[in-house]
Coordinates of C-alpha atoms in Angstrom, one line a residue:
X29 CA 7.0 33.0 9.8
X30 CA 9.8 31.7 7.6
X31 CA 9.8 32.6 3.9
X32 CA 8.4 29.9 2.0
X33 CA 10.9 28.0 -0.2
X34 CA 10.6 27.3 -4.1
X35 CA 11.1 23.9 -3.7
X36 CA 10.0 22.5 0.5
X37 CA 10.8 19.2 1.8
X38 CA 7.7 16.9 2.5
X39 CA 7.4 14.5 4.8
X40 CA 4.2 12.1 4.5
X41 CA 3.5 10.4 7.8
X42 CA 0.6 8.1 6.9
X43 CA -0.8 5.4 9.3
X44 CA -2.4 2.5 8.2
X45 CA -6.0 2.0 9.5
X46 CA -6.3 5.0 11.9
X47 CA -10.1 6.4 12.1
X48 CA -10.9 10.0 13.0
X49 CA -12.3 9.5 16.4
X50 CA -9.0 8.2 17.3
X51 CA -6.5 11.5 17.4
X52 CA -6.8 14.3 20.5
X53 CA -8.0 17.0 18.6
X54 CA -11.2 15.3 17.1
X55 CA -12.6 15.6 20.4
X56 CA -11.5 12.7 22.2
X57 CA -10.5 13.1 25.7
X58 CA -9.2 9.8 26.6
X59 CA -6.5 9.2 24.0
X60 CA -3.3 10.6 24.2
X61 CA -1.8 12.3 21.0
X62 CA 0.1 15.3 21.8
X63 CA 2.2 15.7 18.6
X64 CA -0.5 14.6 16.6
X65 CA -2.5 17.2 18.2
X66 CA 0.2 19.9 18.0
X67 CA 0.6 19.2 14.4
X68 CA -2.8 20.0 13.7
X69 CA -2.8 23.3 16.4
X70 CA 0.1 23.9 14.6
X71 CA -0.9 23.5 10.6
X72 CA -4.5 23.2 8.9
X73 CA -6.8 20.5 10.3
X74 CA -9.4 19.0 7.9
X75 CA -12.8 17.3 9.8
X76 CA -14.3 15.8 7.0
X77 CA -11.4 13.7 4.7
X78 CA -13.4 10.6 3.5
X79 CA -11.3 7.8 1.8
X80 CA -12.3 6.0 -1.8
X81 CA -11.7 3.1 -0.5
X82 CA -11.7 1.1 2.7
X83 CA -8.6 -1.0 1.3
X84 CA -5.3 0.1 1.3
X85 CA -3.9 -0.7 -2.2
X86 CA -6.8 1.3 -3.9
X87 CA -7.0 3.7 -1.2
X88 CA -3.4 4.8 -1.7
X89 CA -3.3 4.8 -5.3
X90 CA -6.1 7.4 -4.9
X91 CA -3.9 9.7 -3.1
X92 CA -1.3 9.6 -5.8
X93 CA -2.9 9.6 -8.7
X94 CA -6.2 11.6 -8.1
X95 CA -8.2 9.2 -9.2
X96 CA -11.0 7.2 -7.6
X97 CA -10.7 3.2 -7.9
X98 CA -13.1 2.7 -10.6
X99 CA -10.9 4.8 -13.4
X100 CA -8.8 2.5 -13.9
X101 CA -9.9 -0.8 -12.2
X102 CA -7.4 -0.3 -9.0
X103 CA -9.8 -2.0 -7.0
X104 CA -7.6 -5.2 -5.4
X105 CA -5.0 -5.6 -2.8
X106 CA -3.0 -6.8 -6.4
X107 CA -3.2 -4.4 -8.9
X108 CA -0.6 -1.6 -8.4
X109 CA 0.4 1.5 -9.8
X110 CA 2.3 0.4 -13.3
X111 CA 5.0 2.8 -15.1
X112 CA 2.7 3.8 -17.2
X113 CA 0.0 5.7 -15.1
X114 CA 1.2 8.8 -13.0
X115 CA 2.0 8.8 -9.5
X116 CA 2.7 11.9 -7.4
X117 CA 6.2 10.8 -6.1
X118 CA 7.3 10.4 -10.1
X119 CA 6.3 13.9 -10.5
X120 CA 8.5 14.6 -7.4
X121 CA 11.1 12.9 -8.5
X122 CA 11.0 14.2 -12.2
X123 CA 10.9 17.4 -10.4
X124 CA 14.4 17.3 -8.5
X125 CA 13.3 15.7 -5.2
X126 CA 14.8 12.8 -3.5
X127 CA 12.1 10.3 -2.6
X128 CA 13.3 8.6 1.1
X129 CA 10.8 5.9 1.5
X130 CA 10.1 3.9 4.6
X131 CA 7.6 1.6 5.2
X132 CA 5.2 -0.6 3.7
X133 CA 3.9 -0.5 -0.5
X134 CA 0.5 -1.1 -1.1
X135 CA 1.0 1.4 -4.0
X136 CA 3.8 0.7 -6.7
X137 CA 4.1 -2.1 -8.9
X138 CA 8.0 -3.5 -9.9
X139 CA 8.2 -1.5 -12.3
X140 CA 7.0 2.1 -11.2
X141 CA 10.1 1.9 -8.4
X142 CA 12.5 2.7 -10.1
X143 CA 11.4 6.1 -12.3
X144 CA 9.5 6.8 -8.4
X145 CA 11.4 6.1 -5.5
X146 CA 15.6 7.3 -5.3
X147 CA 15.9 4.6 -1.9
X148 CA 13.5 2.3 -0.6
X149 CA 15.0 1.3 3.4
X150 CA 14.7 -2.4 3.8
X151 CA 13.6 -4.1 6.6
X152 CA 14.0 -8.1 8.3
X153 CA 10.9 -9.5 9.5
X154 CA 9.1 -12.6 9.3
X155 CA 5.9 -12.4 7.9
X156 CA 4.0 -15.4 8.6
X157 CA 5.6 -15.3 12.4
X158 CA 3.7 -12.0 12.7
X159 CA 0.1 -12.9 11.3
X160 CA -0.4 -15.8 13.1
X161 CA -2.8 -15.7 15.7
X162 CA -0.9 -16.6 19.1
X163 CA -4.0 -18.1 20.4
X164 CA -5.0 -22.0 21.4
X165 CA -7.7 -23.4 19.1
X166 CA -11.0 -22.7 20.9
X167 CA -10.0 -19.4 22.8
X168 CA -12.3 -16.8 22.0
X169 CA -9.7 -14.8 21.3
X170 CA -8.3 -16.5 18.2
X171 CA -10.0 -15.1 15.2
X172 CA -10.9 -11.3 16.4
X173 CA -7.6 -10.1 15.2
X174 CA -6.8 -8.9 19.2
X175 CA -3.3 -10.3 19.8
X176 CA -3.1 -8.9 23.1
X177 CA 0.7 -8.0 24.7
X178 CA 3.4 -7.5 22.3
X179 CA 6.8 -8.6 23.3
X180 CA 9.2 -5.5 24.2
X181 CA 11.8 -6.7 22.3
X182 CA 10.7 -7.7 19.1
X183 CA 12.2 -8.6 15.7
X184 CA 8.9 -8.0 13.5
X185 CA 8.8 -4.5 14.9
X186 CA 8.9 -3.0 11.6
X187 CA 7.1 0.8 12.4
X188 CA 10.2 0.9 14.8
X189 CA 12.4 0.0 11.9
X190 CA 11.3 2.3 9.8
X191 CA 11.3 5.4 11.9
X192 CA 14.4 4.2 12.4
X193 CA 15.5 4.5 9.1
X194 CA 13.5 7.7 8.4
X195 CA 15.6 9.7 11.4
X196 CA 19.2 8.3 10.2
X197 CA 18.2 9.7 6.9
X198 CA 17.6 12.9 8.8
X199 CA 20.5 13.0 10.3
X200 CA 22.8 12.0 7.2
X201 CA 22.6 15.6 6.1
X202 CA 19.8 14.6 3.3
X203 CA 19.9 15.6 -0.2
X204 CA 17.4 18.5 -0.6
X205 CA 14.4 18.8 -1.6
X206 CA 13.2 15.6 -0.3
X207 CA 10.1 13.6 -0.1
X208 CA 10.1 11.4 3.5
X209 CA 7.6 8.5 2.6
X210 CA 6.7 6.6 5.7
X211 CA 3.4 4.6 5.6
X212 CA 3.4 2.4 8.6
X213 CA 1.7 -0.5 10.3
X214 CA 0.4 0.5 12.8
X215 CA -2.8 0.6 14.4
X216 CA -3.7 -1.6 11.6
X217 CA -4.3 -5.2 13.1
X218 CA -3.8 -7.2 15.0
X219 CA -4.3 -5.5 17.8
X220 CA -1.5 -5.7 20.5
X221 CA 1.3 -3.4 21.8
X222 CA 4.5 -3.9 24.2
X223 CA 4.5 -1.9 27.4
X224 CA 3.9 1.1 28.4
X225 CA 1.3 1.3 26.0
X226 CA -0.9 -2.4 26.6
X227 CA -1.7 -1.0 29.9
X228 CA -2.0 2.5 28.8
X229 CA -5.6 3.0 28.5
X230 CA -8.0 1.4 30.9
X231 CA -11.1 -0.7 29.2
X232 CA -13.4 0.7 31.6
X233 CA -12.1 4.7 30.0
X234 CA -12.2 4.3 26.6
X235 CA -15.6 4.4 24.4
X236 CA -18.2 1.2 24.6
X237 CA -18.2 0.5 20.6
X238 CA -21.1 0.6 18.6
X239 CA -23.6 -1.8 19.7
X240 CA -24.4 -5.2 17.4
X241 CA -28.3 -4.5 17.3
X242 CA -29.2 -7.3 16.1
X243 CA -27.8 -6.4 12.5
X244 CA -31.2 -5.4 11.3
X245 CA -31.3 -3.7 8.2
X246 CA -27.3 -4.1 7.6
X247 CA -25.6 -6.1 5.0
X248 CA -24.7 -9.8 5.1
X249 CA -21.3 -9.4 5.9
X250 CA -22.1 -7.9 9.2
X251 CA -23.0 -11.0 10.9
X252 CA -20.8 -13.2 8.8
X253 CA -17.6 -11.6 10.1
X254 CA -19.5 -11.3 14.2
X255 CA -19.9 -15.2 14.1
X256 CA -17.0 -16.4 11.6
X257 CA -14.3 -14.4 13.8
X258 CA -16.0 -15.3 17.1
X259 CA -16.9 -11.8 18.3
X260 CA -20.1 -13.4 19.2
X261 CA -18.8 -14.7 22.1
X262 CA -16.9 -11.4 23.4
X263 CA -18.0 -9.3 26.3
X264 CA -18.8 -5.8 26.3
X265 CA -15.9 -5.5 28.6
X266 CA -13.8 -7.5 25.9
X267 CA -14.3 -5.3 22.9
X268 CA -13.9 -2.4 25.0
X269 CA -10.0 -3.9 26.1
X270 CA -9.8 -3.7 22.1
X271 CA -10.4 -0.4 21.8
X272 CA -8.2 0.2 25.0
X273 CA -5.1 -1.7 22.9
X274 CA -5.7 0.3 19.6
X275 CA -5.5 3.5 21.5
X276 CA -2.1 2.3 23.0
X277 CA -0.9 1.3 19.2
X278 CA -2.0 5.1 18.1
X279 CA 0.0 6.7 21.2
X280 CA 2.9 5.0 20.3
X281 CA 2.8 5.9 16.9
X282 CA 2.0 9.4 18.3
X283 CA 5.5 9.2 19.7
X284 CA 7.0 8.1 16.9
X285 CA 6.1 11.4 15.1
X286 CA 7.2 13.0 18.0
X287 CA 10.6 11.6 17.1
X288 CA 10.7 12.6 13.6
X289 CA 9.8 16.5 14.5
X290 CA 13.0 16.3 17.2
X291 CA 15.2 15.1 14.3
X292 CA 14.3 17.8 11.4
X293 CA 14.6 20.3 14.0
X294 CA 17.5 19.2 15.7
X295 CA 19.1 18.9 11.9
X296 CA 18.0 22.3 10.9
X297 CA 15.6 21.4 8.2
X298 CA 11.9 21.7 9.8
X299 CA 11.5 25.8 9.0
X300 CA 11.8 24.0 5.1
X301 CA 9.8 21.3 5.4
X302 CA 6.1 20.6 5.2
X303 CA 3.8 17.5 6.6
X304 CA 0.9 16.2 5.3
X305 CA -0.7 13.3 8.1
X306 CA -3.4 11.0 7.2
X307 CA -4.9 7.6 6.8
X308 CA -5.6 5.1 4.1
X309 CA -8.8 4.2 6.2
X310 CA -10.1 3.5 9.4
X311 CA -11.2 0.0 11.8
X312 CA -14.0 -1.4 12.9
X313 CA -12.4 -1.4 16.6
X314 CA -15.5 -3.5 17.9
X315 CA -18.2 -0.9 16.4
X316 CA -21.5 -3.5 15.6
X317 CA -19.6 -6.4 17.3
X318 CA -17.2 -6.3 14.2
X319 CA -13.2 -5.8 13.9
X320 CA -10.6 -4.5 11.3
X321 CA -12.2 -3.6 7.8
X322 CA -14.5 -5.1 4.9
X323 CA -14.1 -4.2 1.1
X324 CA -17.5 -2.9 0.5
X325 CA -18.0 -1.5 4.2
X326 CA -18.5 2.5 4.0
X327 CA -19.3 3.4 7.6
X328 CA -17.5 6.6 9.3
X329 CA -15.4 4.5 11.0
X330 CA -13.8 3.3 7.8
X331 CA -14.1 6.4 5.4
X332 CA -13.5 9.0 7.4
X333 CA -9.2 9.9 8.4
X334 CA -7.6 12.6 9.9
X335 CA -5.8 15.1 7.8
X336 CA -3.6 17.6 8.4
X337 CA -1.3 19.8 6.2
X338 CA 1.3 21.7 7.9
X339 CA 3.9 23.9 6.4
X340 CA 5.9 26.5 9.0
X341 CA 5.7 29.8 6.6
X342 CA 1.6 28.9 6.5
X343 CA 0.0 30.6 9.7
X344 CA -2.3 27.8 11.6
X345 CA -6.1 27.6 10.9
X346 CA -9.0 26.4 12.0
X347 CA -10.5 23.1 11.9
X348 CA -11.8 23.3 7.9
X349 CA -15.5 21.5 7.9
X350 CA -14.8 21.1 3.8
X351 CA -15.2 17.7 2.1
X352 CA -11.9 16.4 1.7
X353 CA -11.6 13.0 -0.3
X354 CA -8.1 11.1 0.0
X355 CA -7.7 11.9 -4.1
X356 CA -6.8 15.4 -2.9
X357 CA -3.1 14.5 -1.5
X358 CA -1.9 14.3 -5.1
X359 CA -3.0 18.3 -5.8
X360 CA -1.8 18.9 -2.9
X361 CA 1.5 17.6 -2.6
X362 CA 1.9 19.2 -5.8
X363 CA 0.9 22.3 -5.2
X364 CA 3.5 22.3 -2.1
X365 CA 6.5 21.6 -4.8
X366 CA 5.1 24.0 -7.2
X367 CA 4.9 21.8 -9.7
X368 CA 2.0 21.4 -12.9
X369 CA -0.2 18.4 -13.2
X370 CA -0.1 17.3 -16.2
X371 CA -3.0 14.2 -16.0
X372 CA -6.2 14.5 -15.9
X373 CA -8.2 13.5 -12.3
X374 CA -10.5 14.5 -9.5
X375 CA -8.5 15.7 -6.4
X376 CA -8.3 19.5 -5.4
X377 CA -5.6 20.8 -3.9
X378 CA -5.9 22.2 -0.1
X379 CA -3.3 24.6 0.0
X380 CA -5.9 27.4 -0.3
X381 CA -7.5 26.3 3.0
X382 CA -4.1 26.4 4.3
X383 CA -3.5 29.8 3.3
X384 CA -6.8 31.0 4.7
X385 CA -8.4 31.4 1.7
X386 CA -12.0 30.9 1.7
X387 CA -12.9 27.9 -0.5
X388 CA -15.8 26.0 -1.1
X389 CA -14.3 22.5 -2.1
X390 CA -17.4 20.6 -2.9
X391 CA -20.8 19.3 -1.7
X392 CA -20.3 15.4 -1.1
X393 CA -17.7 12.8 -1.2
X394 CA -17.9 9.2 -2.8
X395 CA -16.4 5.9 -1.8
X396 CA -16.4 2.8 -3.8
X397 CA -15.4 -1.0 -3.2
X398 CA -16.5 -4.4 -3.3
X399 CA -16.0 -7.2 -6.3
X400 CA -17.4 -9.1 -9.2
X401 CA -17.5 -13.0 -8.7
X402 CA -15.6 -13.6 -11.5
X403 CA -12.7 -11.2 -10.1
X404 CA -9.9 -13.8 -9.0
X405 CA -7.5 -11.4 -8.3
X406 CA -9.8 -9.6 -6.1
X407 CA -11.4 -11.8 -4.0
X408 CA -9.1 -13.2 -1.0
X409 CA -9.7 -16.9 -2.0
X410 CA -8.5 -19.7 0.1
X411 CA -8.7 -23.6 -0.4
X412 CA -8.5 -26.8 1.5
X413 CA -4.7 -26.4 1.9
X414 CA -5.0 -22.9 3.4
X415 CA -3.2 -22.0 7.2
X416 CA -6.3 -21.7 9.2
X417 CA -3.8 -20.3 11.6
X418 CA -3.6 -17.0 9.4
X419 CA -5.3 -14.4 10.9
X420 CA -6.9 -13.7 7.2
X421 CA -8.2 -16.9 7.0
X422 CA -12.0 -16.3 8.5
X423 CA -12.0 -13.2 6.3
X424 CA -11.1 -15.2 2.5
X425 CA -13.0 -17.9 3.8
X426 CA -16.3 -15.2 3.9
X427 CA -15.4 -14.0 0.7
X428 CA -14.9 -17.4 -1.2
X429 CA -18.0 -18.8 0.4
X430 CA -20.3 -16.0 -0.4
X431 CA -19.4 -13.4 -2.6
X432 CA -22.0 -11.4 -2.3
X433 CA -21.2 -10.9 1.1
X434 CA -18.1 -8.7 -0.8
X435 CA -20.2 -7.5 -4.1
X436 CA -19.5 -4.7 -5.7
X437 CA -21.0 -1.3 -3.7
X438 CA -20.5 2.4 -3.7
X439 CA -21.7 5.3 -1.2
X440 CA -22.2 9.3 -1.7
X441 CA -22.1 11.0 1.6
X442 CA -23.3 14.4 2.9
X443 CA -22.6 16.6 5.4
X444 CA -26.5 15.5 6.4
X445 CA -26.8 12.1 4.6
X446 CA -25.0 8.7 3.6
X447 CA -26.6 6.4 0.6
X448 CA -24.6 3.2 -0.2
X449 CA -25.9 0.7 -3.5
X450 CA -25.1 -2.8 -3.5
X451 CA -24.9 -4.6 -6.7
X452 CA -26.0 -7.8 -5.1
X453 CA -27.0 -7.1 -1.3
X454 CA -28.5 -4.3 1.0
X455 CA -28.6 -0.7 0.0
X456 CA -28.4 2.0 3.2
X457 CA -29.3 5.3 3.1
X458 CA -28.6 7.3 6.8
X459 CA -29.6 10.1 8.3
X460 CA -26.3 11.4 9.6
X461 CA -27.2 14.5 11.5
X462 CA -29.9 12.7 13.7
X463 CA -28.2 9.3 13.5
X464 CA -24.0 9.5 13.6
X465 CA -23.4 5.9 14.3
X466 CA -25.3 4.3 11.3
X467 CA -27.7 2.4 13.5
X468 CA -31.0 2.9 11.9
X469 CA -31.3 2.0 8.2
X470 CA -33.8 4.4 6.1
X471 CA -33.7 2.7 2.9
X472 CA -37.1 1.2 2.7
X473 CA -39.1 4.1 4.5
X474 CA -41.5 5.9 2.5
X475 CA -41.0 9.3 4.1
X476 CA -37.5 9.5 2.8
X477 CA -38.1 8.4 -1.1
X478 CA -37.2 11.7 -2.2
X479 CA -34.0 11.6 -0.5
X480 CA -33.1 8.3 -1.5
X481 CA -33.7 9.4 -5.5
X482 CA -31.5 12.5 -5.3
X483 CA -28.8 10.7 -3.3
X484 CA -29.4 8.0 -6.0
X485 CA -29.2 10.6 -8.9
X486 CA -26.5 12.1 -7.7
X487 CA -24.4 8.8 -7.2
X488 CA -25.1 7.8 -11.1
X489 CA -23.9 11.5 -11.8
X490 CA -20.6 11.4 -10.3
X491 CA -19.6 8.0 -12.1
X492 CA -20.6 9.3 -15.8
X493 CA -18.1 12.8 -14.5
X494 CA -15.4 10.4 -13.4
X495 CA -16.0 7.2 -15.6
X496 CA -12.3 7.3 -17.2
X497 CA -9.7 10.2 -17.9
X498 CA -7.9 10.9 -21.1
X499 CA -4.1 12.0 -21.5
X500 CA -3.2 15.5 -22.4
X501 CA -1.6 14.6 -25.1
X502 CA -2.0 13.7 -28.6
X503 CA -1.0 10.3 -31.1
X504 CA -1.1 11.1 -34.9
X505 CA -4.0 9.9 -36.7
X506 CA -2.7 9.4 -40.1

């Protein structure tokens, strides 16, 4: 093992909207993730990482900041990090480190970029070319988010971009220590990839999703989003050609980290350089007849990511069964650079684990989501003059109509059990030893009060610990 440096290059490779299930070493035997698979074999792999939030702005500003959504009201798609809340990159930065970033925000307002970021790459793509569904009105297709074949050569490519950028960086003999930001597109829909990987995986291999049931005992927004995006009308052998494409998008992104090991190695930095992999949430994929994400959804397939940390003069562990929440990066990363936190929040570091040490994180993770009717900038409104073209359309259109379809919501999950509370729609409580997929809602049986209360308790509990944070330092009184 190398010696370990005083101040290691990170790289953060961070899909956007890749579930657990969906890497090699989870358990799957159908999708194909070799280098995602030997970073994990090769580093610390972590079971159980839960998100805060099934949304990526106030997901990633969880993993920077330690703290979870409702601290500071980062609870929209539009409400960034601001200069004056901390961020891990500006303690990076402040720290000596150059911070390379390429890929999408979802994370810093205008005015956190600067004192945060030493080069953003920039990309050319057209945005509105991209969303829009390239289906005839009246094809089922249309509004499930699956956009089938990808063209091979094509401009709005931006993951391909950006790994681009990210391995000429590499190879421009990089200023070091360095922080490689690259949180990419992919798998996130819609769903569709160029050869080799469309016709990678055959429908008929990969997983049937989660069946629809009926929707008994679920919340509203369950069959709002199976009619409204016409998943209603797909076959079982349909959804299960979804599933087949989103395992071709995560190959291919599997292979772009395969790229970005070949280039620190083959420019001498990868004995100095630690990863950290993970997601800012997971998809739907067709689980319940449904597709992409929902605000106040808290099922596995949205709260639970792969995580790995890998650093080359750490000897590999086991898979770690801990709780891991997504506010945990920030310790982390942190504790990688050697440098203090000096704010208060909620993550813990998993170095530790890494090391081998024998460390009891803690005993349940919490998610949180959802909004207030009154929250414009939350809700994904759309009007009369909207592109019904967009594939977003369906899902503003839920939100406008029927809020509380979106209303503020919060879970506390387990290793054994899941309760979620609704402000304004149907509470859950899960057994999820007996009952993995979150088919069979317990909330109103009698035999599990008890657990209800203390899940209940426990959820009340964790806000009053977390309600806000207050600065280490002082302001004169007088």
């Amino acid at each position: 093992m190398p010696d370990a440096p005083s101040q290691p290059n990170i790289v953060i490779f961070m899909p956007d909207e890749q579930r657990w299930d969906a890497v090699g070493y989870a358990g799957n035997d159908v999708i194909q993730t070799p280098n995602m698979d030997r970073l994990a074999a090769e580093g610390t792999p972590f079971g159980n990482c839960y998100v805060t939030h099934t949304v990526c702005t106030p997901s990633r500003i969880s993993m920077f900041t330690g703290w979870y959504p409702h601290v500071s009201g980062h609870r929209t798609l539009w409400y960034m990090l601001r200069n004056h809340e901390p961020n891990a990159l500006r303690y990076l930065k402040e720290a000596g480190y150059h911070i390379e970033w390429w890929g999408k925000n979802d994370l810093l307002a205008p005015d956190s970029m600067e004192s945060s970021v030493s080069h953003r790459g920039t990309i050319e793509i057209d945005r509105k070319k991209m969303m829009g569904a390239p289906w005839p009105v009246g094809d089922p297709w249309r509004r499930t988010f699956y956009y089938g074949e990808r063209p091979a050569a094509n401009s709005n490519d931006m993951d391909r971009q950006w790994i681009d950028g990210a391995i000429e960086f590499l190879n421009s003999n990089p200023p070091e220590p360095f922080c490689l930001y690259l949180p990419l597109f992919f798998p996130h829909p819609p769903y569709w990839a160029e050869e080799p990987y469309f016709s990678m995986y055959d429908p008929d291999d990969v997983p049937t999703p989660l069946p629809v049931n009926g929707h008994e005992g679920k919340p509203k927004y369950y069959s709002e989003i199976h009619k409204s995006y016409d998943l209603d009308k797909l076959s079982e052998e349909q959804m299960r050609e979804i599933v087949a494409v989103y395992y071709g998008m995560i190959t291919r992104l599997d292979d772009q980290l395969g790229e970005l090991r070949e280039a620190l190695a083959r420019n001498g930095v990868a004995e100095r350089t630690a990863t950290m992999f993970f997601s800012d949430h997971g998809d739907y994929v067709g689980d319940y007849g449904l597709t992409e994400k929902w605000p106040s959804g808290f099922e596995d397939n949205l709260t639970r990511v792969p995580m790995v940390v890998h650093a080359p003069w750490l000897e590999p562990q086991p898979m770690s069964d801990e709780l891991v929440e997504i506010i945990d990066v920030t310790p982390t990363l942190l504790d990688l650079a050697g440098i203090e936190l000096k704010h208060d929040q909620f993550g813990k570091s998993l170095v530790p684990i890494a090391r081998g040490e024998d460390v009891n994180l803690r005993d349940a993770v919490f998610c949180e989501g959802g909004h207030g009717d009154h929250e414009h900038q939350s809700l994904e409104l759309v009007d009369d003059d909207a592109d019904q073209n967009f594939v977003y359309y369906q899902k503003g259109r839920i939100q406008t109509d029927n809020p509380d379809a979106v209303c503020k919501a919060a879970m506390v999950r387990t290793h054994d059990w899941k309760y979620i509370r609704r402000a304004a729609d149907t509470d859950e409580l899960y057994d999820m030893v007996n009952d993995p997929g979150e088919l069979e809602n317990l909330i109103d049986r009698p035999e599990h009060r008890d657990k209800r209360l203390e899940l209940e308790s426990r959820l009340l509990q964790w806000f009053l610990e977390t309600g806000d944070v207050v600065p280490f330092d002082k302001d004169p009184r007088f």
